[in-house]
mmCIF file with all atom_site columns, C-alpha atoms in Angstrom:
data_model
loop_
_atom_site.group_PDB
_atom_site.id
_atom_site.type_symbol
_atom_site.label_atom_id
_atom_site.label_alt_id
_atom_site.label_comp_id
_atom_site.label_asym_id
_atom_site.label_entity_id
_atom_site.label_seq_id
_atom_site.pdbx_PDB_ins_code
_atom_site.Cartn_x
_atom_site.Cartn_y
_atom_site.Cartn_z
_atom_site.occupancy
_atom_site.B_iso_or_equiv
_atom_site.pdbx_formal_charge
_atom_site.auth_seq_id
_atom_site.auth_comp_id
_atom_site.auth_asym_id
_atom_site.auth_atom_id
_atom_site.pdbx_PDB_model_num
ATOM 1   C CA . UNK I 1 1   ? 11.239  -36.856 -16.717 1.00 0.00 ? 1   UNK I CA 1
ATOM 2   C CA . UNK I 1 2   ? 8.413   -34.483 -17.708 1.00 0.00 ? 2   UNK I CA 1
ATOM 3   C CA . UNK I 1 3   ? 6.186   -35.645 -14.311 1.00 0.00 ? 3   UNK I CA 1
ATOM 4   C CA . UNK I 1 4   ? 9.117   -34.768 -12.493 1.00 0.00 ? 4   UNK I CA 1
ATOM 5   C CA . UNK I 1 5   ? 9.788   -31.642 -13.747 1.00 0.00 ? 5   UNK I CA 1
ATOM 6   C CA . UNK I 1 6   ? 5.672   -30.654 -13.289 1.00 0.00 ? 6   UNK I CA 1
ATOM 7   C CA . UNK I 1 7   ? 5.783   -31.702 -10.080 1.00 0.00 ? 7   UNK I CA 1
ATOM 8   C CA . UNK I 1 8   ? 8.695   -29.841 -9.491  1.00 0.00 ? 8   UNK I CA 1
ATOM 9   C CA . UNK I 1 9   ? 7.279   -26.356 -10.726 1.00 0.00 ? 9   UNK I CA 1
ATOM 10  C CA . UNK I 1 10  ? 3.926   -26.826 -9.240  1.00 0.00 ? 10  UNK I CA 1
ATOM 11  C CA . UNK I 1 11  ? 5.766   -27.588 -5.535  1.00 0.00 ? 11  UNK I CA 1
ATOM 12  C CA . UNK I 1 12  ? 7.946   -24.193 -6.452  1.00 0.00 ? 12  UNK I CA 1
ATOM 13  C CA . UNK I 1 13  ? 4.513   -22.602 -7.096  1.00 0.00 ? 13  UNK I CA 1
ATOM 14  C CA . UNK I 1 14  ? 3.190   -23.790 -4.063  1.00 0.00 ? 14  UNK I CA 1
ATOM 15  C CA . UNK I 1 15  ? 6.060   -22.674 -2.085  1.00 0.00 ? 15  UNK I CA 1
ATOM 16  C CA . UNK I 1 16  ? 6.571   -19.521 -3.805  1.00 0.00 ? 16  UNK I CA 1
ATOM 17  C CA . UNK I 1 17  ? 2.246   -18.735 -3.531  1.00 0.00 ? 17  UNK I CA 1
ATOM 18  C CA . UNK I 1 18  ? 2.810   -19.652 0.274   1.00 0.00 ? 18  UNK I CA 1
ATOM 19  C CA . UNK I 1 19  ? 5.771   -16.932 0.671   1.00 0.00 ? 19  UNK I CA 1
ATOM 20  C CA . UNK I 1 20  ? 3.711   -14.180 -1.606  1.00 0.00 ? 20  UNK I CA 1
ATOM 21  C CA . UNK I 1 21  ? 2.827   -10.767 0.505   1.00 0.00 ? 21  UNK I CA 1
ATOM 22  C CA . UNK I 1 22  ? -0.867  -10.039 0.455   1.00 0.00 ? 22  UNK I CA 1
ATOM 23  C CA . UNK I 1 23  ? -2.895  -7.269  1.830   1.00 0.00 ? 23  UNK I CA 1
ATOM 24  C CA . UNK I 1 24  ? -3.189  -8.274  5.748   1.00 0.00 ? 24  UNK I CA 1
ATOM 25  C CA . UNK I 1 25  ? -7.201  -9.233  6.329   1.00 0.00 ? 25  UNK I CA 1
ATOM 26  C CA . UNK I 1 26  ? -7.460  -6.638  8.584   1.00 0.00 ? 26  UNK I CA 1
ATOM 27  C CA . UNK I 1 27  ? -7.086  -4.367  5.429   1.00 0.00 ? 27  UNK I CA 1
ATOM 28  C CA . UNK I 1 28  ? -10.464 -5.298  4.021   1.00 0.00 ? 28  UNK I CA 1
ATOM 29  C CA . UNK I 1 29  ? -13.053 -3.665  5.815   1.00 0.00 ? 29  UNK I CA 1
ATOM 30  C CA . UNK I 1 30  ? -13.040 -0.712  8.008   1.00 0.00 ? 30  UNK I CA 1
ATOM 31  C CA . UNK I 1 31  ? -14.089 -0.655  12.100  1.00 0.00 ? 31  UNK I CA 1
ATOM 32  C CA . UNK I 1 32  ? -17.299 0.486   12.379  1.00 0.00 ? 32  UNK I CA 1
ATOM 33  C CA . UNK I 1 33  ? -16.789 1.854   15.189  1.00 0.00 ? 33  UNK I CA 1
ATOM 34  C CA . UNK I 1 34  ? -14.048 4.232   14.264  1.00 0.00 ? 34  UNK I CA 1
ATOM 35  C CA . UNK I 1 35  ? -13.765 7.034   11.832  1.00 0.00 ? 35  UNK I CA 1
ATOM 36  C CA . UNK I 1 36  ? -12.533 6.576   8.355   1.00 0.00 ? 36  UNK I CA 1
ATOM 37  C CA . UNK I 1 37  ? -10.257 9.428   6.685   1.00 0.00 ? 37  UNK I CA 1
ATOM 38  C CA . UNK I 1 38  ? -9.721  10.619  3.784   1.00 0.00 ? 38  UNK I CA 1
ATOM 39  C CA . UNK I 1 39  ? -5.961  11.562  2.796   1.00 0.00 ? 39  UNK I CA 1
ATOM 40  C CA . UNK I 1 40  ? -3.519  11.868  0.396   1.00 0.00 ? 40  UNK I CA 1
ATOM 41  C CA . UNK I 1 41  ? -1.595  8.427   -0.725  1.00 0.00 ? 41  UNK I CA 1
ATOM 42  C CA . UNK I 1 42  ? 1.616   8.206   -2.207  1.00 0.00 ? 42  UNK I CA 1
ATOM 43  C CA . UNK I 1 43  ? 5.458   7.446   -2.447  1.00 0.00 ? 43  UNK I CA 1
ATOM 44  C CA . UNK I 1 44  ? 6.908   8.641   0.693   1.00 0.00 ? 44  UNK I CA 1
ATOM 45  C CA . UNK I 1 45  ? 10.275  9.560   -0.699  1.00 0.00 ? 45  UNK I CA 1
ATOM 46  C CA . UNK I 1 46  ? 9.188   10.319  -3.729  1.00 0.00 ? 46  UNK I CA 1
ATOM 47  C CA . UNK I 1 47  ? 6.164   12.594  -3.918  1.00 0.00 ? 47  UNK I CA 1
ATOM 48  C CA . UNK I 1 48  ? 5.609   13.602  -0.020  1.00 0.00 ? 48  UNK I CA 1
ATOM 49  C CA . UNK I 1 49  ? 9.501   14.733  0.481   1.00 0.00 ? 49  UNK I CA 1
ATOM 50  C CA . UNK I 1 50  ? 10.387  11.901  3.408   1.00 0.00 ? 50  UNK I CA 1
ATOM 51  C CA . UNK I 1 51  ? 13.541  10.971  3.989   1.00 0.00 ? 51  UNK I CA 1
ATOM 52  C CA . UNK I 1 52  ? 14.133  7.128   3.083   1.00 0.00 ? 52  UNK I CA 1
ATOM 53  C CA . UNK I 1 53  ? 16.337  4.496   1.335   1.00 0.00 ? 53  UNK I CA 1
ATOM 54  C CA . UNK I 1 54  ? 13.893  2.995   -1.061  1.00 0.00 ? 54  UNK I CA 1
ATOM 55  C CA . UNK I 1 55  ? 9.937   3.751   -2.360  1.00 0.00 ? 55  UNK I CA 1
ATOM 56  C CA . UNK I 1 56  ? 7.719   3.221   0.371   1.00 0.00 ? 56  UNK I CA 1
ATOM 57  C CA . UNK I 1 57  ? 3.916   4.351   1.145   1.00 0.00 ? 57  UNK I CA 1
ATOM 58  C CA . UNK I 1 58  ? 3.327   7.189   2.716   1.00 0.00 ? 58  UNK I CA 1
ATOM 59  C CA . UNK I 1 59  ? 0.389   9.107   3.431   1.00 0.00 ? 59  UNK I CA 1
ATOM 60  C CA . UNK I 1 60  ? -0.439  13.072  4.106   1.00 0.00 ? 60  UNK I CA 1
ATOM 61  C CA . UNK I 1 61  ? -2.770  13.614  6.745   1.00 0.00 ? 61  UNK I CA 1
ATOM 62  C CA . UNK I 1 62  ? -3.617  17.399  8.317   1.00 0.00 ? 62  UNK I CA 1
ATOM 63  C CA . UNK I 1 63  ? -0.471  18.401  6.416   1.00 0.00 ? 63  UNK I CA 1
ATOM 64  C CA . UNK I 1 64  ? 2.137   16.242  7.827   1.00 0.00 ? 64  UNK I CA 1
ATOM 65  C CA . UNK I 1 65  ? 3.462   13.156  5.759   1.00 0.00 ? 65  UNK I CA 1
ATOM 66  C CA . UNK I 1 66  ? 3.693   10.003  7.634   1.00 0.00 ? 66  UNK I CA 1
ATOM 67  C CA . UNK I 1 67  ? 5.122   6.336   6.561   1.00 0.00 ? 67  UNK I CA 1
ATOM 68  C CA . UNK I 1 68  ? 2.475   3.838   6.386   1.00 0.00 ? 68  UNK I CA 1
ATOM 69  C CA . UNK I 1 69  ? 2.934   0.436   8.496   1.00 0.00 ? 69  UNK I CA 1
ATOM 70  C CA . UNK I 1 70  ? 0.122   -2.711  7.859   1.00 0.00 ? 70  UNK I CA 1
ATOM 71  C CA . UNK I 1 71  ? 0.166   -2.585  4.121   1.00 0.00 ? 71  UNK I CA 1
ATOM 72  C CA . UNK I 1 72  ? 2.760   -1.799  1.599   1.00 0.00 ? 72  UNK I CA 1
ATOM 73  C CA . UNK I 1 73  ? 3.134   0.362   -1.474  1.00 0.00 ? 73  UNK I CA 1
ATOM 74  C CA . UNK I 1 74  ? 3.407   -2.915  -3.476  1.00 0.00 ? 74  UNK I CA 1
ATOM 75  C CA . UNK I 1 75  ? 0.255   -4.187  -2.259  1.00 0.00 ? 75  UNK I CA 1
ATOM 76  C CA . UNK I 1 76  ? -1.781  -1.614  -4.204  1.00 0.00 ? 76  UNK I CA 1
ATOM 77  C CA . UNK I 1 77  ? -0.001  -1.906  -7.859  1.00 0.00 ? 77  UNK I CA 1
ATOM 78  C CA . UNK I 1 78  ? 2.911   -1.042  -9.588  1.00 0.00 ? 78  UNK I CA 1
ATOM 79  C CA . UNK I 1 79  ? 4.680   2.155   -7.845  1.00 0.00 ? 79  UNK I CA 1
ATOM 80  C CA . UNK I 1 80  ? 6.447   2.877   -10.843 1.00 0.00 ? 80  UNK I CA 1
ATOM 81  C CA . UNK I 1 81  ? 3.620   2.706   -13.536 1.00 0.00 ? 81  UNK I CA 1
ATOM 82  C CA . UNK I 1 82  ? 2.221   5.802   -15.006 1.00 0.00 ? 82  UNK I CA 1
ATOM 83  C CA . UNK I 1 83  ? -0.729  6.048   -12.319 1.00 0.00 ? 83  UNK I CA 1
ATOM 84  C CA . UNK I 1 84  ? 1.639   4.555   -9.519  1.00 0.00 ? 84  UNK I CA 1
ATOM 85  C CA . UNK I 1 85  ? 2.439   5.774   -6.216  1.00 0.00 ? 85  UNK I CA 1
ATOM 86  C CA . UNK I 1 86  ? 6.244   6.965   -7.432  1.00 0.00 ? 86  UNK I CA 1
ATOM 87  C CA . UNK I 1 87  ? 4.223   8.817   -10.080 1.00 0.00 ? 87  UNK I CA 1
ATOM 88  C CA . UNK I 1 88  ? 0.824   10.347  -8.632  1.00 0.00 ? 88  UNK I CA 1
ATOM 89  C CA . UNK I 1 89  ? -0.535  11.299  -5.054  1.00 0.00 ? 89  UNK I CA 1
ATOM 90  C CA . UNK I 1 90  ? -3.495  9.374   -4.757  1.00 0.00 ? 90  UNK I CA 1
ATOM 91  C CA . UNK I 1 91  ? -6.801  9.391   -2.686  1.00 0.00 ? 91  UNK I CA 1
ATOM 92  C CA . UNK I 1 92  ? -7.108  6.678   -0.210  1.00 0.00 ? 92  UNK I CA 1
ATOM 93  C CA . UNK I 1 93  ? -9.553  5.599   3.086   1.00 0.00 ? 93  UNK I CA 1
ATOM 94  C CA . UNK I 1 94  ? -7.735  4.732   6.245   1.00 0.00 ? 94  UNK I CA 1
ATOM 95  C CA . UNK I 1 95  ? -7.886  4.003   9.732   1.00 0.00 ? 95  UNK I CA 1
ATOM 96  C CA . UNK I 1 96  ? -5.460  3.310   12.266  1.00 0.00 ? 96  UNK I CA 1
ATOM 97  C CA . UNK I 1 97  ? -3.179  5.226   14.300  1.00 0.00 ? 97  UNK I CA 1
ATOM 98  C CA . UNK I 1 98  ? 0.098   7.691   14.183  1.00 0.00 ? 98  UNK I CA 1
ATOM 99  C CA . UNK I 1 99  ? 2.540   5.520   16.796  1.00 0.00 ? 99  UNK I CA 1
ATOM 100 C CA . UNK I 1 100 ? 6.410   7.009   16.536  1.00 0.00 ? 100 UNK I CA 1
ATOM 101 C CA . UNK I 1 101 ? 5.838   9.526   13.836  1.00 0.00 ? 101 UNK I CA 1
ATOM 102 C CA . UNK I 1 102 ? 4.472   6.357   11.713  1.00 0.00 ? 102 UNK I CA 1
ATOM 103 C CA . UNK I 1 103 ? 0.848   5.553   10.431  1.00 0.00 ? 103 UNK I CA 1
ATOM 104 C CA . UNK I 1 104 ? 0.170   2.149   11.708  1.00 0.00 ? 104 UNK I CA 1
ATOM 105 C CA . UNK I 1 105 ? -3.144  1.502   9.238   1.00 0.00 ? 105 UNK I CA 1
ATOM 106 C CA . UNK I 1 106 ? -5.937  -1.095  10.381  1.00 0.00 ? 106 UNK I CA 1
ATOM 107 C CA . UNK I 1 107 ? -7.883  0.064   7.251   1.00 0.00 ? 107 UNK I CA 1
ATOM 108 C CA . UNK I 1 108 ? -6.482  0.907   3.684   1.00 0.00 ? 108 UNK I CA 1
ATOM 109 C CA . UNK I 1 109 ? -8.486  1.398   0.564   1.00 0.00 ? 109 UNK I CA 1
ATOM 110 C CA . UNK I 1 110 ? -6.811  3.207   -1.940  1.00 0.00 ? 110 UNK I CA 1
ATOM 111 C CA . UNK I 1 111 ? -9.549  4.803   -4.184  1.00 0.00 ? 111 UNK I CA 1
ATOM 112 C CA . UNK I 1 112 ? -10.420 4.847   -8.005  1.00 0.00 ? 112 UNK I CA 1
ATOM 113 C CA . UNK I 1 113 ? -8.959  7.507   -10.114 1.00 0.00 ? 113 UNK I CA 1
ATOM 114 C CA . UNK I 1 114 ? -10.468 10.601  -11.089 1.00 0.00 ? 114 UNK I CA 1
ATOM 115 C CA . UNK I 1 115 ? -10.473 11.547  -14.191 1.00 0.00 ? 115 UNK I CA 1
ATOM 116 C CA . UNK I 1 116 ? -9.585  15.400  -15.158 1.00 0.00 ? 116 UNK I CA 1
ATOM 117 C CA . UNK I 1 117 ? -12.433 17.114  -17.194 1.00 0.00 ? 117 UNK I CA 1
ATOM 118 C CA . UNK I 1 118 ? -10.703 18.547  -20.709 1.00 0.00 ? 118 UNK I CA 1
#
């Protein structure tokens, strides 16, 4: 019974590793041949006052907020933990292109913290 039930939970890892969403390769490095920006990253509905049904990235660029399509606000941590994207605008690097009042990113790298002199 007990090879059975191992090869049972390593076939439902498997499957369930197979199914996980990761950062899309694009993601990792930038186009060198296009600019990179700096803006402000966050929780669209909750920190950059979109209009939505659950928590999902957004960034702020010249001013205006804009949903972010290509990665997810899961894909960079917890949302909802004390330095999350539900809790704190962030700093990030993008590229990619507004397409329907959306951010379609081709490049996303969310940035370290700063840390606030006392």
């Amino acid at each position: 019974m007990k090879p059975f039930l191992t090869s049972l939970l390593l076939a439902f890892a498997t499957t369930t590793a197979a199914y996980a969403q990761a950062p899309a390769a694009a993601m990792a490095t930038p186009d060198k041949t296009k600019e990179v920006l700096l803006v402000d990253a966050s929780c669209g509905q909750c920190r950059l006052g979109l209009k939505g049904k659950d928590c999902d990235l957004a960034i702020r660029l010249n001013g205006k907020a804009y949903f972010v399509d290509g990665t997810t606000i899961d894909s960079h941590g917890d949302a909802h933990a004390n330095n999350g994207f539900c809790n704190t605008v962030r700093k990030a690097e993008v590229q990619g292109e507004i397409v329907d009042n959306r951010f379609k990113a081709t490049y996303f790298q969310l940035l370290p913290e700063t840390t606030k002199a006392k």
